[in-house]
């Protein structure tokens, strides 16, 4: 029995799909990822209706938003190994189907407990970027995937603000249950689109199919795919599965690079979900309606667009730098964080602007929106740059490194959703809104400083890391003309 390797069937794998086919797949994944993140935020526009119907406080109703995000953080990690074993398409279809199914008991909930259970199961069923961004590694070589990563990262952050933008209209004109029905409609559309337009991309599964085809045709009677040579229970034991699930958390706690960049990325994302709660408090001072409060999230989206566009020349510059310095570790790894040195400070800058323009009249509300746009630039840039760096720095372990990043974003966002409103209302007396955002500004300063430390001292930190050091062997294989295994990674 001879194993069929990637280089033996390269022209039939995802890497050799046409440019048009690759970007069609990415565009569908863009919609799928947007729909998943849309589910995390639209719920908040139904808080008033949920509170009235079930006789709970709005603060208690926020638990439904928090529990979805928290279980989402763990769900993404649970789905990842199954997509590598059974394929991206069936696992993502199952995830999308379950998320859509769990919308129904929430929309029809006769009591608050049913609503919470449905939200928890919906979050746990969400595969998120553990599968969607993993598909990029199936169809793009490591040195070519930065533009694709930038594209999908935009769908991830953009989906989170699409919820409140649309939710403002839902809150004003529809019953709260429509916030859930709209999620189901969007999710159903995304699932059908994925079913019809996206083929299987997982390399090992494609190699199995190609090997079977060659045996059947008589072309290569002794050729077998990688998963055919080893029984399922030997290559996917409970111990291996448990280790796969634990590794992201272990790296999060023990790797300084992963911990620092994940906290920076997680804090930045959690800030958006805290703002979903604080915007109502801030903009009601100017008499904004629910629709206008929803539209006030558009500046954050504008910041995302600006950041996304700014990364195009930054990626081009980075590729040229890596090609000029193939033996320079800093050029190959830390140079990917170069643009973040200029965009990460937008987080504290945007926060302090938002903080001291959020006190209401006579200050004009446009000041807060300028601050929000600058925060948006930082949030996108931090997510994009940290994901890109971790994929490169941790090689075969990039799935776990970026898994810690994504888990941090989802978990922190969920945990901070419930205390967000008390935080903004109970701190600082008369200046409570300004003081609360100023505290976030101070925290962000510390985290942003860490970006510069990793940029300049990253090589030293990587040499002390057993995970990052494993990349050396893969690099040697590449230098001898062999392809490295495609790294798998995730993001929410």
XYZ file of C-alpha atoms in Angstrom:
492
model
C 0.000 0.000 0.000
C 1.399 3.348 -1.081
C 0.238 6.600 0.516
C -0.896 9.346 -1.823
C 0.828 12.587 -0.794
C -0.102 16.193 -1.466
C 2.687 16.669 -4.000
C 1.474 13.600 -5.932
C -2.000 15.063 -6.530
C -1.375 18.777 -6.096
C -3.260 19.746 -9.273
C -6.437 18.115 -7.950
C -6.411 19.714 -4.482
C -7.900 22.971 -3.263
C -4.593 24.779 -3.761
C -5.047 24.398 -7.517
C -8.637 25.663 -7.699
C -9.040 28.559 -10.098
C -8.901 32.066 -8.653
C -12.581 32.515 -9.463
C -13.524 29.299 -7.640
C -11.410 30.165 -4.600
C -12.981 33.580 -4.197
C -16.483 32.208 -4.774
C -15.870 29.839 -1.858
C -14.480 32.698 0.237
C -17.477 34.902 -0.550
C -19.917 32.229 0.629
C -17.820 31.691 3.755
C -17.896 35.469 4.236
C -21.709 35.299 4.369
C -21.670 32.239 6.656
C -19.265 33.897 9.093
C -21.297 37.115 9.045
C -24.468 35.188 9.874
C -22.818 33.502 12.872
C -21.604 36.785 14.316
C -24.923 38.416 13.487
C -26.509 35.927 15.912
C -24.296 37.117 18.752
C -25.464 40.737 18.691
C -29.005 41.047 17.283
C -30.468 39.465 20.428
C -29.666 42.606 22.468
C -32.323 44.574 20.582
C -35.003 42.325 22.044
C -34.110 42.992 25.688
C -37.033 45.318 26.403
C -39.567 42.901 24.918
C -38.051 39.904 26.708
C -38.069 41.796 29.995
C -41.743 42.754 29.625
C -43.001 39.371 28.440
C -41.176 37.150 30.935
C -41.176 39.499 33.906
C -37.405 39.686 34.284
C -35.195 42.756 34.445
C -33.355 43.884 31.324
C -30.145 43.119 33.177
C -31.267 39.507 33.639
C -32.354 39.345 29.998
C -28.754 40.153 28.967
C -27.766 36.708 30.210
C -29.183 35.384 26.922
C -26.582 37.424 25.015
C -23.753 36.472 27.360
C -24.505 32.748 27.418
C -24.512 32.566 23.612
C -21.047 34.148 23.408
C -19.569 32.035 26.198
C -20.818 28.742 24.758
C -19.767 29.981 21.298
C -16.181 30.258 22.633
C -16.180 26.604 23.655
C -18.252 25.427 20.678
C -15.675 26.639 18.181
C -12.996 24.528 19.871
C -15.237 21.449 20.012
C -16.077 21.564 16.295
C -12.510 22.063 14.997
C -11.138 18.473 15.171
C -14.290 17.011 13.616
C -13.910 19.224 10.535
C -10.371 17.902 10.097
C -11.580 14.305 10.338
C -14.910 14.258 8.500
C -14.459 17.269 6.225
C -15.299 20.949 6.283
C -18.568 20.734 4.378
C -20.546 18.153 6.404
C -19.382 19.601 9.729
C -20.206 23.170 8.745
C -23.584 22.052 7.374
C -24.324 20.280 10.648
C -23.263 23.323 12.646
C -25.375 25.709 10.570
C -28.335 23.343 10.745
C -28.166 23.042 14.525
C -27.778 26.792 15.007
C -30.877 27.322 12.882
C -32.817 24.619 14.724
C -32.043 26.159 18.120
C -33.415 29.493 16.939
C -36.899 27.962 16.873
C -37.315 27.213 20.618
C -35.909 30.666 21.391
C -38.358 32.390 19.039
C -41.258 30.334 20.418
C -40.056 30.314 24.040
C -42.971 30.111 26.510
C -40.678 31.102 29.389
C -37.290 32.646 30.067
C -35.603 29.323 30.947
C -36.416 27.904 27.505
C -34.936 30.993 25.911
C -31.664 30.613 27.850
C -31.337 26.916 27.024
C -31.921 27.602 23.333
C -29.337 30.395 23.315
C -26.776 28.204 25.104
C -27.251 25.341 22.647
C -27.141 27.750 19.702
C -23.776 29.104 20.810
C -22.384 25.632 21.455
C -23.493 24.574 17.959
C -21.620 27.428 16.242
C -18.459 26.236 14.527
C -17.334 29.770 13.767
C -13.857 30.319 12.395
C -12.636 26.909 13.542
C -14.011 25.707 10.224
C -14.491 28.810 8.083
C -10.984 30.189 8.385
C -9.578 26.675 8.387
C -10.816 26.435 4.804
C -8.391 29.186 3.795
C -5.512 26.866 4.679
C -7.122 24.232 2.422
C -7.069 26.387 -0.706
C -4.231 28.902 -0.200
C -0.528 28.353 0.392
C 0.797 29.913 3.605
C 2.579 32.720 1.751
C -0.541 33.582 -0.260
C -3.277 33.551 2.357
C -2.948 37.021 3.923
C -5.436 38.709 1.567
C -7.945 35.898 2.134
C -7.502 36.130 5.915
C -8.046 39.897 5.768
C -11.285 39.338 3.812
C -12.751 36.779 6.219
C -11.662 38.717 9.314
C -13.767 41.601 8.004
C -16.836 39.346 7.913
C -16.163 38.301 11.492
C -15.947 41.782 12.978
C -18.549 43.190 10.587
C -21.190 40.641 11.546
C -21.039 41.787 15.165
C -22.124 45.346 14.329
C -24.611 44.357 11.627
C -26.836 43.009 14.422
C -27.411 46.316 16.251
C -27.703 48.268 12.972
C -30.590 46.072 11.796
C -31.750 45.523 15.368
C -32.600 49.192 15.811
C -35.347 48.840 13.202
C -36.509 45.521 14.698
C -36.770 47.102 18.132
C -38.724 50.063 16.789
C -41.198 48.326 14.488
C -41.398 44.601 15.333
C -42.011 42.242 18.251
C -38.817 41.067 20.002
C -39.275 37.538 18.632
C -38.496 38.860 15.168
C -34.929 39.419 16.342
C -34.686 35.618 16.493
C -36.728 34.875 13.339
C -34.450 37.186 11.336
C -31.448 35.237 12.624
C -33.105 32.036 11.401
C -33.880 33.512 7.969
C -30.304 34.749 7.536
C -28.869 31.465 8.831
C -31.079 29.397 6.525
C -30.019 31.478 3.524
C -26.335 31.053 4.449
C -26.728 27.298 4.891
C -28.421 26.807 1.514
C -25.790 28.951 -0.197
C -23.011 26.926 1.408
C -24.670 23.630 0.472
C -25.017 24.595 -3.203
C -21.801 26.500 -3.906
C -19.021 25.243 -1.626
C -17.289 21.903 -2.322
C -15.236 19.914 0.155
C -11.801 21.477 0.613
C -10.127 19.441 3.376
C -6.888 18.115 1.834
C -6.836 14.684 3.505
C -10.390 13.909 2.400
C -9.669 14.985 -1.161
C -6.579 12.741 -1.198
C -8.740 9.809 -0.019
C -11.223 10.471 -2.835
C -8.487 10.804 -5.468
C -6.830 7.570 -4.283
C -10.137 5.664 -4.489
C -10.720 7.040 -7.975
C -7.271 5.965 -9.143
C -7.701 2.468 -7.697
C -11.101 2.088 -9.286
C -9.815 3.142 -12.697
C -6.826 0.809 -12.432
C -4.413 3.736 -12.780
C -2.775 3.043 -9.389
C -4.163 -0.128 -7.757
C -1.922 0.171 -4.687
C -2.460 3.864 -3.907
C -4.326 4.882 -0.742
C -5.268 8.158 0.894
C -3.753 9.190 4.248
C -6.925 8.428 6.220
C -7.390 5.047 4.505
C -4.096 3.653 5.785
C -4.883 4.199 9.464
C -8.159 3.062 11.091
C -10.390 5.780 12.466
C -10.006 4.805 16.118
C -6.201 4.693 15.826
C -5.802 8.168 14.394
C -8.615 9.743 16.408
C -8.429 8.264 19.888
C -10.143 9.852 22.865
C -6.724 10.824 24.235
C -5.784 12.615 21.013
C -9.162 14.318 20.853
C -8.842 15.488 24.465
C -5.330 16.793 23.806
C -6.570 18.696 20.753
C -9.272 20.376 22.820
C -6.951 21.179 25.728
C -4.012 22.505 23.715
C -5.511 25.969 22.882
C -6.154 26.616 26.576
C -2.722 25.344 27.562
C -1.046 27.626 25.031
C -3.208 30.526 26.144
C -1.969 30.121 29.707
C 1.687 29.176 29.092
C 2.757 31.019 25.919
C 3.544 34.727 26.547
C 2.977 35.625 22.892
C -0.394 33.862 22.733
C -1.521 35.210 26.104
C -0.605 38.835 25.376
C -1.941 39.025 21.831
C -5.077 37.054 22.752
C -5.846 39.402 25.641
C -5.316 42.398 23.367
C -7.560 40.892 20.690
C -10.133 39.689 23.238
C -10.327 43.024 25.025
C -10.715 44.870 21.736
C -13.599 42.621 20.655
C -15.236 42.619 24.089
C -15.223 46.396 23.929
C -17.567 46.279 20.924
C -20.037 44.116 22.852
C -19.798 46.408 25.875
C -20.503 49.330 23.570
C -23.632 47.612 22.295
C -24.884 48.010 25.863
C -23.433 51.511 26.470
C -24.567 53.163 23.223
C -28.163 53.298 24.446
C -27.042 55.104 27.604
C -24.813 57.504 25.675
C -27.061 58.450 22.772
C -30.317 58.751 24.719
C -28.762 61.910 26.157
C -29.210 63.441 22.691
C -32.701 61.982 22.316
C -31.745 59.264 19.823
C -34.453 56.756 18.924
C -33.736 53.003 18.817
C -33.227 53.258 15.041
C -30.744 56.100 15.430
C -28.897 54.238 18.194
C -28.563 51.254 15.850
C -27.276 53.463 13.040
C -24.663 54.889 15.421
C -22.738 51.635 14.939
C -22.060 52.518 11.312
C -18.922 54.552 12.213
C -17.387 51.389 13.703
C -18.074 49.648 10.394
C -16.470 52.560 8.565
C -13.403 52.064 10.758
C -13.357 48.384 9.761
C -13.428 49.307 6.069
C -10.603 51.829 6.477
C -8.479 49.277 8.336
C -9.181 46.531 5.780
C -8.145 48.785 2.893
C -5.041 49.915 4.762
C -3.860 46.321 5.119
C -3.675 45.785 1.348
C -0.460 47.831 0.862
C 0.797 46.621 4.263
C 0.510 42.983 3.144
C 2.212 43.810 -0.162
C 5.076 45.464 1.734
C 5.360 42.517 4.113
C 5.557 39.960 1.288
C 8.339 41.932 -0.385
C 10.235 42.182 2.893
C 9.997 38.434 3.499
C 11.233 37.694 -0.014
C 14.232 40.043 0.400
C 15.210 38.501 3.754
C 14.452 34.752 3.575
C 16.906 33.899 6.402
C 15.958 36.708 8.769
C 13.639 35.499 11.539
C 12.338 38.975 12.376
C 11.494 39.627 8.725
C 9.665 36.298 8.402
C 7.653 36.559 11.622
C 7.524 39.816 13.572
C 7.389 41.949 10.414
C 3.755 40.848 10.099
C 3.029 43.024 13.138
C 4.623 46.126 11.592
C 1.377 47.810 10.517
C -0.141 47.060 13.931
C 2.492 49.325 15.510
C 0.678 52.222 13.845
C -2.937 51.040 14.117
C -3.021 49.487 17.629
C -2.713 52.929 19.311
C -6.054 53.749 17.690
C -7.673 51.702 20.478
C -6.715 54.002 23.395
C -6.986 57.083 21.160
C -10.526 56.160 20.108
C -11.498 55.275 23.665
C -10.355 58.558 25.171
C -12.117 60.526 22.427
C -15.300 58.507 22.960
C -14.979 58.869 26.743
C -14.867 62.648 26.906
C -17.399 63.332 24.181
C -20.019 60.932 25.651
C -21.320 63.250 28.360
C -24.230 64.553 26.320
C -25.192 68.132 25.297
C -23.804 70.717 24.807
C -21.065 68.482 23.328
C -22.055 67.315 19.830
C -22.644 63.589 19.352
C -20.373 63.471 16.282
C -17.358 63.371 18.620
C -18.369 59.962 19.974
C -18.739 58.629 16.452
C -15.250 59.803 15.512
C -13.982 57.893 18.534
C -15.996 54.812 17.528
C -14.556 54.847 13.997
C -11.017 54.997 15.386
C -11.815 52.093 17.736
C -13.092 50.171 14.694
C -9.750 50.676 12.924
C -7.963 49.253 15.953
C -10.316 46.290 16.446
C -9.964 45.057 12.865
C -6.199 45.645 12.776
C -5.584 43.844 16.057
C -7.580 40.794 14.999
C -6.054 40.610 11.529
C -2.422 41.123 12.587
C -2.525 38.784 15.606
C -4.118 35.965 13.594
C -1.589 36.411 10.754
C 1.362 36.448 13.165
C 0.237 33.402 15.131
C -0.296 31.332 11.984
C 3.285 32.057 10.967
C 4.950 31.905 14.401
C 3.361 28.642 15.550
C 3.352 26.646 12.318
C 1.916 23.185 13.053
C 0.394 24.521 16.287
C -1.238 27.573 14.721
C -4.687 26.009 15.148
C -4.191 25.995 18.901
C -2.521 29.419 19.014
C -5.283 31.132 17.067
C -7.831 28.995 18.914
C -6.713 30.685 22.119
C -7.097 34.043 20.376
C -10.618 33.300 19.190
C -11.646 31.752 22.500
C -10.406 34.856 24.316
C -12.461 37.155 22.059
C -15.678 35.193 22.444
C -15.316 34.417 26.126
C -14.353 37.935 27.216
C -17.128 39.422 25.098
C -19.639 37.086 26.734
C -18.424 37.605 30.285
C -18.356 41.404 29.943
C -21.779 41.706 28.282
C -23.740 41.364 31.545
C -21.724 43.757 33.769
C -21.344 46.332 30.960
C -24.409 48.399 31.848
C -23.759 48.474 35.634
C -20.146 49.354 34.839
C -21.245 52.363 32.790
C -23.908 53.495 35.278
C -22.336 52.903 38.701
C -18.793 54.230 38.307
C -17.692 57.864 38.603
C -20.768 59.611 39.931
C -22.009 62.401 37.654
C -19.302 61.634 35.097
C -19.989 57.908 35.104
C -19.995 57.476 31.305
C -16.733 59.364 30.861
C -14.979 57.657 33.778
C -16.030 54.161 32.684
C -14.589 54.595 29.190
C -11.468 56.199 30.653
C -10.858 53.051 32.714
C -11.068 51.027 29.494
C -8.625 53.509 27.935
C -6.101 52.882 30.739
C -6.364 49.084 30.329
C -5.922 49.368 26.565
C -2.716 51.388 27.004
C -1.077 48.498 28.846
C -2.170 45.942 26.240
C -1.078 48.082 23.294
C 2.392 48.489 24.837
C 2.691 44.701 24.715
C 2.451 44.798 20.896
C 5.705 46.746 20.740
C 7.374 44.356 23.182
C 6.472 41.341 21.027
C 7.509 43.121 17.821
C 11.011 43.790 19.163
C 11.512 40.772 21.455
C 9.449 38.191 19.588
C 12.484 36.162 18.399
C 13.651 35.709 22.000
C 10.190 34.653 23.168
C 9.783 32.192 20.297
C 13.123 30.519 21.071
C 11.892 29.862 24.610
C 8.686 28.285 23.301
C 8.601 24.518 22.613
C 5.591 25.068 20.374
C 7.138 27.796 18.236
C 10.463 25.947 18.023
C 8.691 23.044 16.295
C 8.352 25.354 13.303
C 12.082 24.989 12.613
C 11.712 21.468 11.225
C 8.842 22.540 8.973
C 10.931 25.446 7.711
C 13.770 23.079 6.849
C 11.400 20.955 4.805
C 10.273 24.043 2.921
C 13.880 25.036 2.245
C 14.503 21.646 0.667
C 11.709 22.202 -1.810
C 8.862 20.424 -0.052
C 5.577 22.007 0.884
C 4.780 22.469 4.528
C 1.506 21.020 5.823
C -1.207 23.639 5.586
C -1.724 25.167 9.011
C -5.269 25.121 10.297
C -6.591 28.123 12.165
C -9.721 29.766 13.406
C -11.341 33.069 14.400
C -14.770 33.876 15.423
